[in-house]
Amino acid sequence: MEWARRLLAGDASAFTPFVESFQHRIFQYTWLMCGQREDAEEVSQDTLLKIFESFDQLQDPEKVKAWVFRIAKNYCLMKRRKSVFAPERELSLDELLPGAEGESTRTIQVPDSGELPDEQVLRSELSGELEQALRELPEIYRSVVLLRDVEGLSTAETAGVLDLSEDAVKQRLHRGRLALRKRLAAYLGSAGKELTP
Amino acid sequence: MTHSHSHRDPACLEVFARLSEYIDGELPGADCAGIESHVADCPPCVEFIRSLKRCVEVSKGFHSAEDCPPVPPEMEQKLRAAWQAALTRKR
Protein backbone atom coordinates (compact mmCIF):
# COMPACT_ATOMS: atom_id res chain seq x y z
CA MET A 1 0.00 0.00 0.00
CA GLU A 2 2.80 2.37 0.91
CA TRP A 3 4.61 1.68 -2.36
CA ALA A 4 1.38 2.29 -4.29
CA ARG A 5 0.82 5.58 -2.49
CA ARG A 6 4.36 6.69 -3.31
CA LEU A 7 4.08 5.62 -6.95
CA LEU A 8 0.88 7.63 -7.27
CA ALA A 9 2.80 10.61 -5.90
CA GLY A 10 5.46 10.11 -8.60
CA ASP A 11 8.19 8.65 -6.38
CA ALA A 12 10.41 6.58 -8.73
CA SER A 13 12.20 4.92 -5.81
CA ALA A 14 8.97 3.02 -5.06
CA PHE A 15 8.90 1.37 -8.51
CA THR A 16 11.20 -1.61 -7.84
CA PRO A 17 9.81 -2.41 -4.35
CA PHE A 18 6.28 -2.26 -5.76
CA VAL A 19 7.13 -4.67 -8.58
CA GLU A 20 8.98 -6.98 -6.19
CA SER A 21 6.09 -7.00 -3.73
CA PHE A 22 3.57 -8.02 -6.39
CA GLN A 23 5.32 -10.00 -9.12
CA HIS A 24 5.60 -13.24 -7.11
CA ARG A 25 2.02 -12.97 -5.90
CA ILE A 26 0.71 -12.28 -9.39
CA PHE A 27 2.73 -15.11 -10.90
CA GLN A 28 1.63 -17.56 -8.20
CA TYR A 29 -2.02 -16.62 -8.75
CA THR A 30 -1.81 -16.85 -12.54
CA TRP A 31 0.15 -20.10 -12.34
CA LEU A 32 -2.47 -21.70 -10.12
CA MET A 33 -5.35 -20.31 -12.18
CA CYS A 34 -3.94 -20.98 -15.65
CA GLY A 35 -2.20 -24.28 -14.94
CA GLN A 36 0.44 -23.86 -17.65
CA ARG A 37 3.71 -22.10 -17.00
CA GLU A 38 3.81 -20.47 -20.42
CA ASP A 39 0.30 -19.06 -19.94
CA ALA A 40 1.09 -17.92 -16.40
CA GLU A 41 4.22 -16.06 -17.55
CA GLU A 42 2.29 -14.33 -20.33
CA VAL A 43 -0.67 -13.46 -18.13
CA SER A 44 1.47 -12.18 -15.27
CA GLN A 45 3.43 -9.91 -17.64
CA ASP A 46 0.19 -8.66 -19.22
CA THR A 47 -1.15 -7.99 -15.73
CA LEU A 48 1.94 -6.03 -14.67
CA LEU A 49 1.80 -3.94 -17.83
CA LYS A 50 -1.92 -3.22 -17.37
CA ILE A 51 -1.30 -2.22 -13.75
CA PHE A 52 1.18 0.46 -14.77
CA GLU A 53 -0.76 1.55 -17.85
CA SER A 54 -3.81 2.19 -15.71
CA PHE A 55 -2.07 3.37 -12.56
CA ASP A 56 -3.89 6.70 -12.82
CA GLN A 57 -7.15 4.77 -12.31
CA LEU A 58 -6.11 3.46 -8.91
CA GLN A 59 -8.44 5.51 -6.73
CA ASP A 60 -7.41 4.28 -3.31
CA PRO A 61 -3.89 2.93 -2.59
CA GLU A 62 -5.36 1.15 0.45
CA LYS A 63 -7.20 -1.11 -2.00
CA VAL A 64 -4.27 -1.75 -4.34
CA LYS A 65 -4.13 -5.49 -3.67
CA ALA A 66 -7.76 -6.10 -4.66
CA TRP A 67 -7.27 -3.80 -7.68
CA VAL A 68 -4.19 -5.77 -8.80
CA PHE A 69 -5.93 -9.12 -8.45
CA ARG A 70 -8.98 -7.88 -10.33
CA ILE A 71 -6.70 -7.12 -13.28
CA ALA A 72 -4.97 -10.51 -12.93
CA LYS A 73 -8.34 -12.27 -12.76
CA ASN A 74 -9.50 -10.58 -15.96
CA TYR A 75 -6.36 -11.64 -17.85
CA CYS A 76 -6.70 -15.20 -16.52
CA LEU A 77 -10.29 -15.28 -17.79
CA MET A 78 -9.21 -14.03 -21.22
CA LYS A 79 -6.52 -16.70 -21.41
CA ARG A 80 -8.97 -19.35 -20.25
CA ARG A 81 -11.47 -18.43 -22.96
CA LYS A 82 -8.85 -19.11 -25.58
CA SER A 83 -8.11 -22.59 -24.32
CA VAL A 84 -9.99 -25.85 -23.98
CA PHE A 85 -11.12 -26.51 -20.46
CA ALA A 86 -13.22 -29.05 -18.60
CA PRO A 87 -16.68 -27.96 -17.45
CA GLU A 88 -16.84 -26.90 -13.82
CA ARG A 89 -18.42 -29.24 -11.32
CA GLU A 90 -20.23 -28.05 -8.18
CA LEU A 91 -19.02 -29.75 -5.00
CA SER A 92 -21.86 -30.90 -2.76
CA LEU A 93 -21.59 -30.60 1.00
CA ASP A 94 -22.58 -34.25 1.28
CA GLU A 95 -19.40 -35.47 -0.34
CA LEU A 96 -17.34 -33.23 1.97
CA LEU A 97 -18.90 -34.30 5.27
CA PRO A 98 -16.63 -35.76 7.98
CA GLY A 99 -15.81 -39.32 7.12
CA ALA A 100 -17.27 -39.04 3.63
CA GLU A 101 -16.20 -41.56 1.05
CA GLY A 102 -12.81 -40.90 -0.45
CA GLU A 103 -11.27 -39.20 2.57
CA SER A 104 -7.78 -40.40 3.16
CA THR A 105 -7.33 -42.30 6.38
CA ARG A 106 -3.60 -42.56 5.88
CA THR A 107 -1.51 -40.65 8.40
CA ILE A 108 1.91 -39.22 7.85
CA GLN A 109 4.43 -40.71 10.22
CA VAL A 110 6.29 -38.13 12.27
CA PRO A 111 9.24 -39.50 14.25
CA ASP A 112 9.19 -39.27 18.06
CA SER A 113 10.92 -36.37 19.75
CA GLY A 114 13.99 -38.58 20.29
CA GLU A 115 14.64 -38.50 16.56
CA LEU A 116 13.85 -34.91 15.65
CA PRO A 117 11.51 -34.73 12.66
CA ASP A 118 12.93 -33.09 9.62
CA GLU A 119 10.34 -30.35 9.75
CA GLN A 120 11.64 -28.70 6.65
CA VAL A 121 11.06 -31.86 4.62
CA LEU A 122 7.59 -32.31 6.11
CA ARG A 123 6.68 -28.67 5.46
CA SER A 124 7.90 -28.99 1.91
CA GLU A 125 5.90 -32.18 1.40
CA LEU A 126 2.75 -30.58 2.81
CA SER A 127 3.27 -27.49 0.67
CA GLY A 128 3.68 -29.66 -2.42
CA GLU A 129 0.50 -31.59 -1.60
CA LEU A 130 -1.36 -28.31 -1.04
CA GLU A 131 -0.19 -26.96 -4.39
CA GLN A 132 -1.41 -30.09 -6.14
CA ALA A 133 -4.71 -29.96 -4.23
CA LEU A 134 -5.19 -26.30 -5.20
CA ARG A 135 -4.52 -27.10 -8.84
CA GLU A 136 -7.09 -29.91 -8.77
CA LEU A 137 -9.76 -27.79 -7.09
CA PRO A 138 -12.56 -26.75 -9.50
CA GLU A 139 -11.86 -23.21 -10.68
CA ILE A 140 -14.88 -21.57 -9.04
CA TYR A 141 -13.56 -22.66 -5.63
CA ARG A 142 -9.87 -22.25 -6.43
CA SER A 143 -10.24 -18.58 -7.34
CA VAL A 144 -11.96 -17.82 -4.02
CA VAL A 145 -9.53 -19.84 -1.87
CA LEU A 146 -6.54 -18.19 -3.56
CA LEU A 147 -7.85 -14.69 -2.97
CA ARG A 148 -9.31 -15.18 0.53
CA ASP A 149 -6.86 -17.56 2.17
CA VAL A 150 -3.62 -17.43 0.18
CA GLU A 151 -3.70 -13.68 -0.59
CA GLY A 152 -5.64 -12.60 2.47
CA LEU A 153 -8.28 -10.44 0.79
CA SER A 154 -11.46 -9.83 2.78
CA THR A 155 -14.78 -11.39 1.83
CA ALA A 156 -15.94 -8.02 0.43
CA GLU A 157 -12.72 -7.52 -1.58
CA THR A 158 -12.91 -11.05 -2.98
CA ALA A 159 -16.54 -10.49 -3.94
CA GLY A 160 -15.50 -7.30 -5.74
CA VAL A 161 -12.63 -8.96 -7.61
CA LEU A 162 -14.73 -11.92 -8.75
CA ASP A 163 -18.04 -10.07 -9.29
CA LEU A 164 -19.80 -12.31 -6.81
CA SER A 165 -22.06 -11.64 -3.83
CA GLU A 166 -20.44 -11.96 -0.40
CA ASP A 167 -22.70 -14.93 0.33
CA ALA A 168 -21.45 -16.70 -2.80
CA VAL A 169 -17.84 -16.02 -1.75
CA LYS A 170 -18.51 -17.50 1.69
CA GLN A 171 -20.19 -20.57 0.23
CA ARG A 172 -17.45 -21.21 -2.33
CA LEU A 173 -14.70 -20.58 0.21
CA HIS A 174 -16.23 -23.10 2.58
CA ARG A 175 -16.61 -25.79 -0.06
CA GLY A 176 -13.13 -25.12 -1.38
CA ARG A 177 -11.64 -25.39 2.11
CA LEU A 178 -13.57 -28.59 2.80
CA ALA A 179 -12.30 -30.11 -0.43
CA LEU A 180 -8.71 -29.17 0.44
CA ARG A 181 -9.12 -30.54 3.97
CA LYS A 182 -10.44 -33.80 2.59
CA ARG A 183 -7.57 -34.05 0.12
CA LEU A 184 -4.94 -33.21 2.78
CA ALA A 185 -6.56 -35.15 5.64
CA ALA A 186 -3.55 -37.41 6.03
CA TYR A 187 -1.32 -34.38 6.62
CA LEU A 188 -3.73 -32.49 8.87
CA GLY A 189 -4.37 -35.27 11.37
CA SER A 190 -2.93 -35.37 14.86
CA ALA A 191 0.33 -36.84 13.53
CA GLY A 192 0.97 -33.68 11.58
CA LYS A 193 -0.18 -31.10 14.09
CA GLU A 194 3.28 -29.78 14.85
CA LEU A 195 3.86 -28.82 11.24
CA THR A 196 3.87 -25.14 10.49
CA PRO A 197 3.69 -23.63 7.01
CA MET B 1 -17.15 -39.09 25.67
CA THR B 2 -19.48 -40.54 23.11
CA HIS B 3 -20.44 -39.52 19.64
CA SER B 4 -23.83 -38.08 20.57
CA HIS B 5 -25.23 -37.12 17.19
CA SER B 6 -25.33 -38.20 13.59
CA HIS B 7 -23.44 -36.08 11.09
CA ARG B 8 -26.46 -36.47 8.81
CA ASP B 9 -28.83 -34.74 11.25
CA PRO B 10 -30.20 -31.44 9.89
CA ALA B 11 -28.82 -29.58 12.92
CA CYS B 12 -25.38 -31.04 12.35
CA LEU B 13 -25.50 -30.26 8.62
CA GLU B 14 -26.39 -26.66 9.45
CA VAL B 15 -23.36 -26.42 11.74
CA PHE B 16 -21.21 -28.07 9.11
CA ALA B 17 -22.32 -25.55 6.47
CA ARG B 18 -21.21 -22.58 8.59
CA LEU B 19 -17.87 -23.78 9.94
CA SER B 20 -15.79 -21.48 7.74
CA GLU B 21 -17.71 -18.44 8.93
CA TYR B 22 -17.15 -19.70 12.48
CA ILE B 23 -13.40 -20.11 11.91
CA ASP B 24 -13.21 -16.67 10.26
CA GLY B 25 -14.99 -14.98 13.16
CA GLU B 26 -17.81 -13.89 10.85
CA LEU B 27 -20.64 -15.46 12.85
CA PRO B 28 -22.65 -13.56 15.48
CA GLY B 29 -21.85 -14.57 19.08
CA ALA B 30 -25.08 -16.50 19.54
CA ASP B 31 -24.39 -18.62 16.46
CA CYS B 32 -20.81 -19.31 17.66
CA ALA B 33 -22.14 -20.44 21.02
CA GLY B 34 -24.61 -22.68 19.20
CA ILE B 35 -21.82 -24.36 17.24
CA GLU B 36 -19.64 -24.76 20.32
CA SER B 37 -22.48 -26.28 22.26
CA HIS B 38 -23.37 -28.57 19.35
CA VAL B 39 -19.87 -30.02 18.98
CA ALA B 40 -18.90 -29.99 22.66
CA ASP B 41 -19.56 -33.68 23.20
CA CYS B 42 -18.51 -34.87 19.77
CA PRO B 43 -14.76 -35.55 19.51
CA PRO B 44 -14.96 -36.28 15.75
CA CYS B 45 -16.53 -32.82 15.19
CA VAL B 46 -13.87 -31.17 17.35
CA GLU B 47 -11.17 -32.96 15.39
CA PHE B 48 -12.84 -32.01 12.11
CA ILE B 49 -12.88 -28.31 13.05
CA ARG B 50 -9.26 -28.54 14.19
CA SER B 51 -8.17 -30.05 10.87
CA LEU B 52 -10.18 -27.46 8.91
CA LYS B 53 -8.51 -24.64 10.88
CA ARG B 54 -5.15 -26.26 10.24
CA CYS B 55 -5.91 -26.44 6.52
CA VAL B 56 -6.74 -22.71 6.46
CA GLU B 57 -3.53 -21.85 8.35
CA VAL B 58 -1.45 -23.84 5.87
CA SER B 59 -3.17 -22.12 2.92
CA LYS B 60 -2.43 -18.73 4.47
CA GLY B 61 1.29 -19.47 4.50
CA PHE B 62 1.36 -21.06 1.06
CA HIS B 63 4.14 -20.27 -1.41
CA SER B 64 4.26 -22.11 -4.71
CA ALA B 65 7.39 -24.09 -5.50
CA GLU B 66 7.15 -22.79 -9.07
CA ASP B 67 9.86 -20.19 -9.63
CA CYS B 68 8.63 -16.74 -10.56
CA PRO B 69 10.47 -15.54 -13.68
CA PRO B 70 12.36 -12.24 -13.31
CA VAL B 71 11.05 -9.18 -15.12
CA PRO B 72 13.26 -8.82 -18.23
CA PRO B 73 15.04 -5.43 -18.53
CA GLU B 74 13.09 -4.48 -21.68
CA MET B 75 9.83 -5.26 -19.88
CA GLU B 76 10.88 -3.14 -16.92
CA GLN B 77 11.46 -0.23 -19.31
CA LYS B 78 7.95 -0.72 -20.70
CA LEU B 79 6.47 -0.77 -17.21
CA ARG B 80 8.30 2.40 -16.18
CA ALA B 81 7.20 4.17 -19.38
CA ALA B 82 3.59 3.07 -18.83
CA TRP B 83 3.68 4.34 -15.25
CA GLN B 84 5.09 7.71 -16.34
CA ALA B 85 2.41 8.03 -19.03
CA ALA B 86 -0.30 7.23 -16.48
CA LEU B 87 1.05 9.85 -14.08
CA THR B 88 1.12 12.42 -16.90
CA ARG B 89 -2.54 11.71 -17.67
CA LYS B 90 -3.41 12.08 -13.99
CA ARG B 91 -1.82 15.57 -13.72
Coordinates of C-alpha atoms in Angstrom, one line a residue:
Chain A
M1 CA 0.0 0.0 0.0
E2 CA 2.8 2.4 0.9
W3 CA 4.6 1.7 -2.4
A4 CA 1.4 2.3 -4.3
R5 CA 0.8 5.6 -2.5
R6 CA 4.4 6.7 -3.3
L7 CA 4.1 5.6 -6.9
L8 CA 0.9 7.6 -7.3
A9 CA 2.8 10.6 -5.9
G10 CA 5.5 10.1 -8.6
D11 CA 8.2 8.7 -6.4
A12 CA 10.4 6.6 -8.7
S13 CA 12.2 4.9 -5.8
A14 CA 9.0 3.0 -5.1
F15 CA 8.9 1.4 -8.5
T16 CA 11.2 -1.6 -7.8
P17 CA 9.8 -2.4 -4.4
F18 CA 6.3 -2.3 -5.8
V19 CA 7.1 -4.7 -8.6
E20 CA 9.0 -7.0 -6.2
S21 CA 6.1 -7.0 -3.7
F22 CA 3.6 -8.0 -6.4
Q23 CA 5.3 -10.0 -9.1
H24 CA 5.6 -13.2 -7.1
R25 CA 2.0 -13.0 -5.9
I26 CA 0.7 -12.3 -9.4
F27 CA 2.7 -15.1 -10.9
Q28 CA 1.6 -17.6 -8.2
Y29 CA -2.0 -16.6 -8.8
T30 CA -1.8 -16.9 -12.5
W31 CA 0.1 -20.1 -12.3
L32 CA -2.5 -21.7 -10.1
M33 CA -5.3 -20.3 -12.2
C34 CA -3.9 -21.0 -15.7
G35 CA -2.2 -24.3 -14.9
Q36 CA 0.4 -23.9 -17.7
R37 CA 3.7 -22.1 -17.0
E38 CA 3.8 -20.5 -20.4
D39 CA 0.3 -19.1 -19.9
A40 CA 1.1 -17.9 -16.4
E41 CA 4.2 -16.1 -17.6
E42 CA 2.3 -14.3 -20.3
V43 CA -0.7 -13.5 -18.1
S44 CA 1.5 -12.2 -15.3
Q45 CA 3.4 -9.9 -17.6
D46 CA 0.2 -8.7 -19.2
T47 CA -1.1 -8.0 -15.7
L48 CA 1.9 -6.0 -14.7
L49 CA 1.8 -3.9 -17.8
K50 CA -1.9 -3.2 -17.4
I51 CA -1.3 -2.2 -13.8
F52 CA 1.2 0.5 -14.8
E53 CA -0.8 1.5 -17.9
S54 CA -3.8 2.2 -15.7
F55 CA -2.1 3.4 -12.6
D56 CA -3.9 6.7 -12.8
Q57 CA -7.2 4.8 -12.3
L58 CA -6.1 3.5 -8.9
Q59 CA -8.4 5.5 -6.7
D60 CA -7.4 4.3 -3.3
P61 CA -3.9 2.9 -2.6
E62 CA -5.4 1.1 0.4
K63 CA -7.2 -1.1 -2.0
V64 CA -4.3 -1.7 -4.3
K65 CA -4.1 -5.5 -3.7
A66 CA -7.8 -6.1 -4.7
W67 CA -7.3 -3.8 -7.7
V68 CA -4.2 -5.8 -8.8
F69 CA -5.9 -9.1 -8.5
R70 CA -9.0 -7.9 -10.3
I71 CA -6.7 -7.1 -13.3
A72 CA -5.0 -10.5 -12.9
K73 CA -8.3 -12.3 -12.8
N74 CA -9.5 -10.6 -16.0
Y75 CA -6.4 -11.6 -17.8
C76 CA -6.7 -15.2 -16.5
L77 CA -10.3 -15.3 -17.8
M78 CA -9.2 -14.0 -21.2
K79 CA -6.5 -16.7 -21.4
R80 CA -9.0 -19.3 -20.2
R81 CA -11.5 -18.4 -23.0
K82 CA -8.9 -19.1 -25.6
S83 CA -8.1 -22.6 -24.3
V84 CA -10.0 -25.8 -24.0
F85 CA -11.1 -26.5 -20.5
A86 CA -13.2 -29.0 -18.6
P87 CA -16.7 -28.0 -17.4
E88 CA -16.8 -26.9 -13.8
R89 CA -18.4 -29.2 -11.3
E90 CA -20.2 -28.0 -8.2
L91 CA -19.0 -29.7 -5.0
S92 CA -21.9 -30.9 -2.8
L93 CA -21.6 -30.6 1.0
D94 CA -22.6 -34.3 1.3
E95 CA -19.4 -35.5 -0.3
L96 CA -17.3 -33.2 2.0
L97 CA -18.9 -34.3 5.3
P98 CA -16.6 -35.8 8.0
G99 CA -15.8 -39.3 7.1
A100 CA -17.3 -39.0 3.6
E101 CA -16.2 -41.6 1.0
G102 CA -12.8 -40.9 -0.4
E103 CA -11.3 -39.2 2.6
S104 CA -7.8 -40.4 3.2
T105 CA -7.3 -42.3 6.4
R106 CA -3.6 -42.6 5.9
T107 CA -1.5 -40.6 8.4
I108 CA 1.9 -39.2 7.8
Q109 CA 4.4 -40.7 10.2
V110 CA 6.3 -38.1 12.3
P111 CA 9.2 -39.5 14.2
D112 CA 9.2 -39.3 18.1
S113 CA 10.9 -36.4 19.8
G114 CA 14.0 -38.6 20.3
E115 CA 14.6 -38.5 16.6
L116 CA 13.8 -34.9 15.7
P117 CA 11.5 -34.7 12.7
D118 CA 12.9 -33.1 9.6
E119 CA 10.3 -30.3 9.8
Q120 CA 11.6 -28.7 6.7
V121 CA 11.1 -31.9 4.6
L122 CA 7.6 -32.3 6.1
R123 CA 6.7 -28.7 5.5
S124 CA 7.9 -29.0 1.9
E125 CA 5.9 -32.2 1.4
L126 CA 2.8 -30.6 2.8
S127 CA 3.3 -27.5 0.7
G128 CA 3.7 -29.7 -2.4
E129 CA 0.5 -31.6 -1.6
L130 CA -1.4 -28.3 -1.0
E131 CA -0.2 -27.0 -4.4
Q132 CA -1.4 -30.1 -6.1
A133 CA -4.7 -30.0 -4.2
L134 CA -5.2 -26.3 -5.2
R135 CA -4.5 -27.1 -8.8
E136 CA -7.1 -29.9 -8.8
L137 CA -9.8 -27.8 -7.1
P138 CA -12.6 -26.7 -9.5
E139 CA -11.9 -23.2 -10.7
I140 CA -14.9 -21.6 -9.0
Y141 CA -13.6 -22.7 -5.6
R142 CA -9.9 -22.2 -6.4
S143 CA -10.2 -18.6 -7.3
V144 CA -12.0 -17.8 -4.0
V145 CA -9.5 -19.8 -1.9
L146 CA -6.5 -18.2 -3.6
L147 CA -7.9 -14.7 -3.0
R148 CA -9.3 -15.2 0.5
D149 CA -6.9 -17.6 2.2
V150 CA -3.6 -17.4 0.2
E151 CA -3.7 -13.7 -0.6
G152 CA -5.6 -12.6 2.5
L153 CA -8.3 -10.4 0.8
S154 CA -11.5 -9.8 2.8
T155 CA -14.8 -11.4 1.8
A156 CA -15.9 -8.0 0.4
E157 CA -12.7 -7.5 -1.6
T158 CA -12.9 -11.0 -3.0
A159 CA -16.5 -10.5 -3.9
G160 CA -15.5 -7.3 -5.7
V161 CA -12.6 -9.0 -7.6
L162 CA -14.7 -11.9 -8.8
D163 CA -18.0 -10.1 -9.3
L164 CA -19.8 -12.3 -6.8
S165 CA -22.1 -11.6 -3.8
E166 CA -20.4 -12.0 -0.4
D167 CA -22.7 -14.9 0.3
A168 CA -21.5 -16.7 -2.8
V169 CA -17.8 -16.0 -1.7
K170 CA -18.5 -17.5 1.7
Q171 CA -20.2 -20.6 0.2
R172 CA -17.4 -21.2 -2.3
L173 CA -14.7 -20.6 0.2
H174 CA -16.2 -23.1 2.6
R175 CA -16.6 -25.8 -0.1
G176 CA -13.1 -25.1 -1.4
R177 CA -11.6 -25.4 2.1
L178 CA -13.6 -28.6 2.8
A179 CA -12.3 -30.1 -0.4
L180 CA -8.7 -29.2 0.4
R181 CA -9.1 -30.5 4.0
K182 CA -10.4 -33.8 2.6
R183 CA -7.6 -34.0 0.1
L184 CA -4.9 -33.2 2.8
A185 CA -6.6 -35.2 5.6
A186 CA -3.5 -37.4 6.0
Y187 CA -1.3 -34.4 6.6
L188 CA -3.7 -32.5 8.9
G189 CA -4.4 -35.3 11.4
S190 CA -2.9 -35.4 14.9
A191 CA 0.3 -36.8 13.5
G192 CA 1.0 -33.7 11.6
K193 CA -0.2 -31.1 14.1
E194 CA 3.3 -29.8 14.8
L195 CA 3.9 -28.8 11.2
T196 CA 3.9 -25.1 10.5
P197 CA 3.7 -23.6 7.0
Chain B
M1 CA -17.1 -39.1 25.7
T2 CA -19.5 -40.5 23.1
H3 CA -20.4 -39.5 19.6
S4 CA -23.8 -38.1 20.6
H5 CA -25.2 -37.1 17.2
S6 CA -25.3 -38.2 13.6
H7 CA -23.4 -36.1 11.1
R8 CA -26.5 -36.5 8.8
D9 CA -28.8 -34.7 11.2
P10 CA -30.2 -31.4 9.9
A11 CA -28.8 -29.6 12.9
C12 CA -25.4 -31.0 12.3
L13 CA -25.5 -30.3 8.6
E14 CA -26.4 -26.7 9.4
V15 CA -23.4 -26.4 11.7
F16 CA -21.2 -28.1 9.1
A17 CA -22.3 -25.5 6.5
R18 CA -21.2 -22.6 8.6
L19 CA -17.9 -23.8 9.9
S20 CA -15.8 -21.5 7.7
E21 CA -17.7 -18.4 8.9
Y22 CA -17.2 -19.7 12.5
I23 CA -13.4 -20.1 11.9
D24 CA -13.2 -16.7 10.3
G25 CA -15.0 -15.0 13.2
E26 CA -17.8 -13.9 10.9
L27 CA -20.6 -15.5 12.8
P28 CA -22.7 -13.6 15.5
G29 CA -21.9 -14.6 19.1
A30 CA -25.1 -16.5 19.5
D31 CA -24.4 -18.6 16.5
C32 CA -20.8 -19.3 17.7
A33 CA -22.1 -20.4 21.0
G34 CA -24.6 -22.7 19.2
I35 CA -21.8 -24.4 17.2
E36 CA -19.6 -24.8 20.3
S37 CA -22.5 -26.3 22.3
H38 CA -23.4 -28.6 19.3
V39 CA -19.9 -30.0 19.0
A40 CA -18.9 -30.0 22.7
D41 CA -19.6 -33.7 23.2
C42 CA -18.5 -34.9 19.8
P43 CA -14.8 -35.6 19.5
P44 CA -15.0 -36.3 15.8
C45 CA -16.5 -32.8 15.2
V46 CA -13.9 -31.2 17.4
E47 CA -11.2 -33.0 15.4
F48 CA -12.8 -32.0 12.1
I49 CA -12.9 -28.3 13.1
R50 CA -9.3 -28.5 14.2
S51 CA -8.2 -30.0 10.9
L52 CA -10.2 -27.5 8.9
K53 CA -8.5 -24.6 10.9
R54 CA -5.2 -26.3 10.2
C55 CA -5.9 -26.4 6.5
V56 CA -6.7 -22.7 6.5
E57 CA -3.5 -21.9 8.4
V58 CA -1.4 -23.8 5.9
S59 CA -3.2 -22.1 2.9
K60 CA -2.4 -18.7 4.5
G61 CA 1.3 -19.5 4.5
F62 CA 1.4 -21.1 1.1
H63 CA 4.1 -20.3 -1.4
S64 CA 4.3 -22.1 -4.7
A65 CA 7.4 -24.1 -5.5
E66 CA 7.2 -22.8 -9.1
D67 CA 9.9 -20.2 -9.6
C68 CA 8.6 -16.7 -10.6
P69 CA 10.5 -15.5 -13.7
P70 CA 12.4 -12.2 -13.3
V71 CA 11.0 -9.2 -15.1
P72 CA 13.3 -8.8 -18.2
P73 CA 15.0 -5.4 -18.5
E74 CA 13.1 -4.5 -21.7
M75 CA 9.8 -5.3 -19.9
E76 CA 10.9 -3.1 -16.9
Q77 CA 11.5 -0.2 -19.3
K78 CA 8.0 -0.7 -20.7
L79 CA 6.5 -0.8 -17.2
R80 CA 8.3 2.4 -16.2
A81 CA 7.2 4.2 -19.4
A82 CA 3.6 3.1 -18.8
W83 CA 3.7 4.3 -15.3
Q84 CA 5.1 7.7 -16.3
A85 CA 2.4 8.0 -19.0
A86 CA -0.3 7.2 -16.5
L87 CA 1.0 9.9 -14.1
T88 CA 1.1 12.4 -16.9
R89 CA -2.5 11.7 -17.7
K90 CA -3.4 12.1 -14.0
R91 CA -1.8 15.6 -13.7

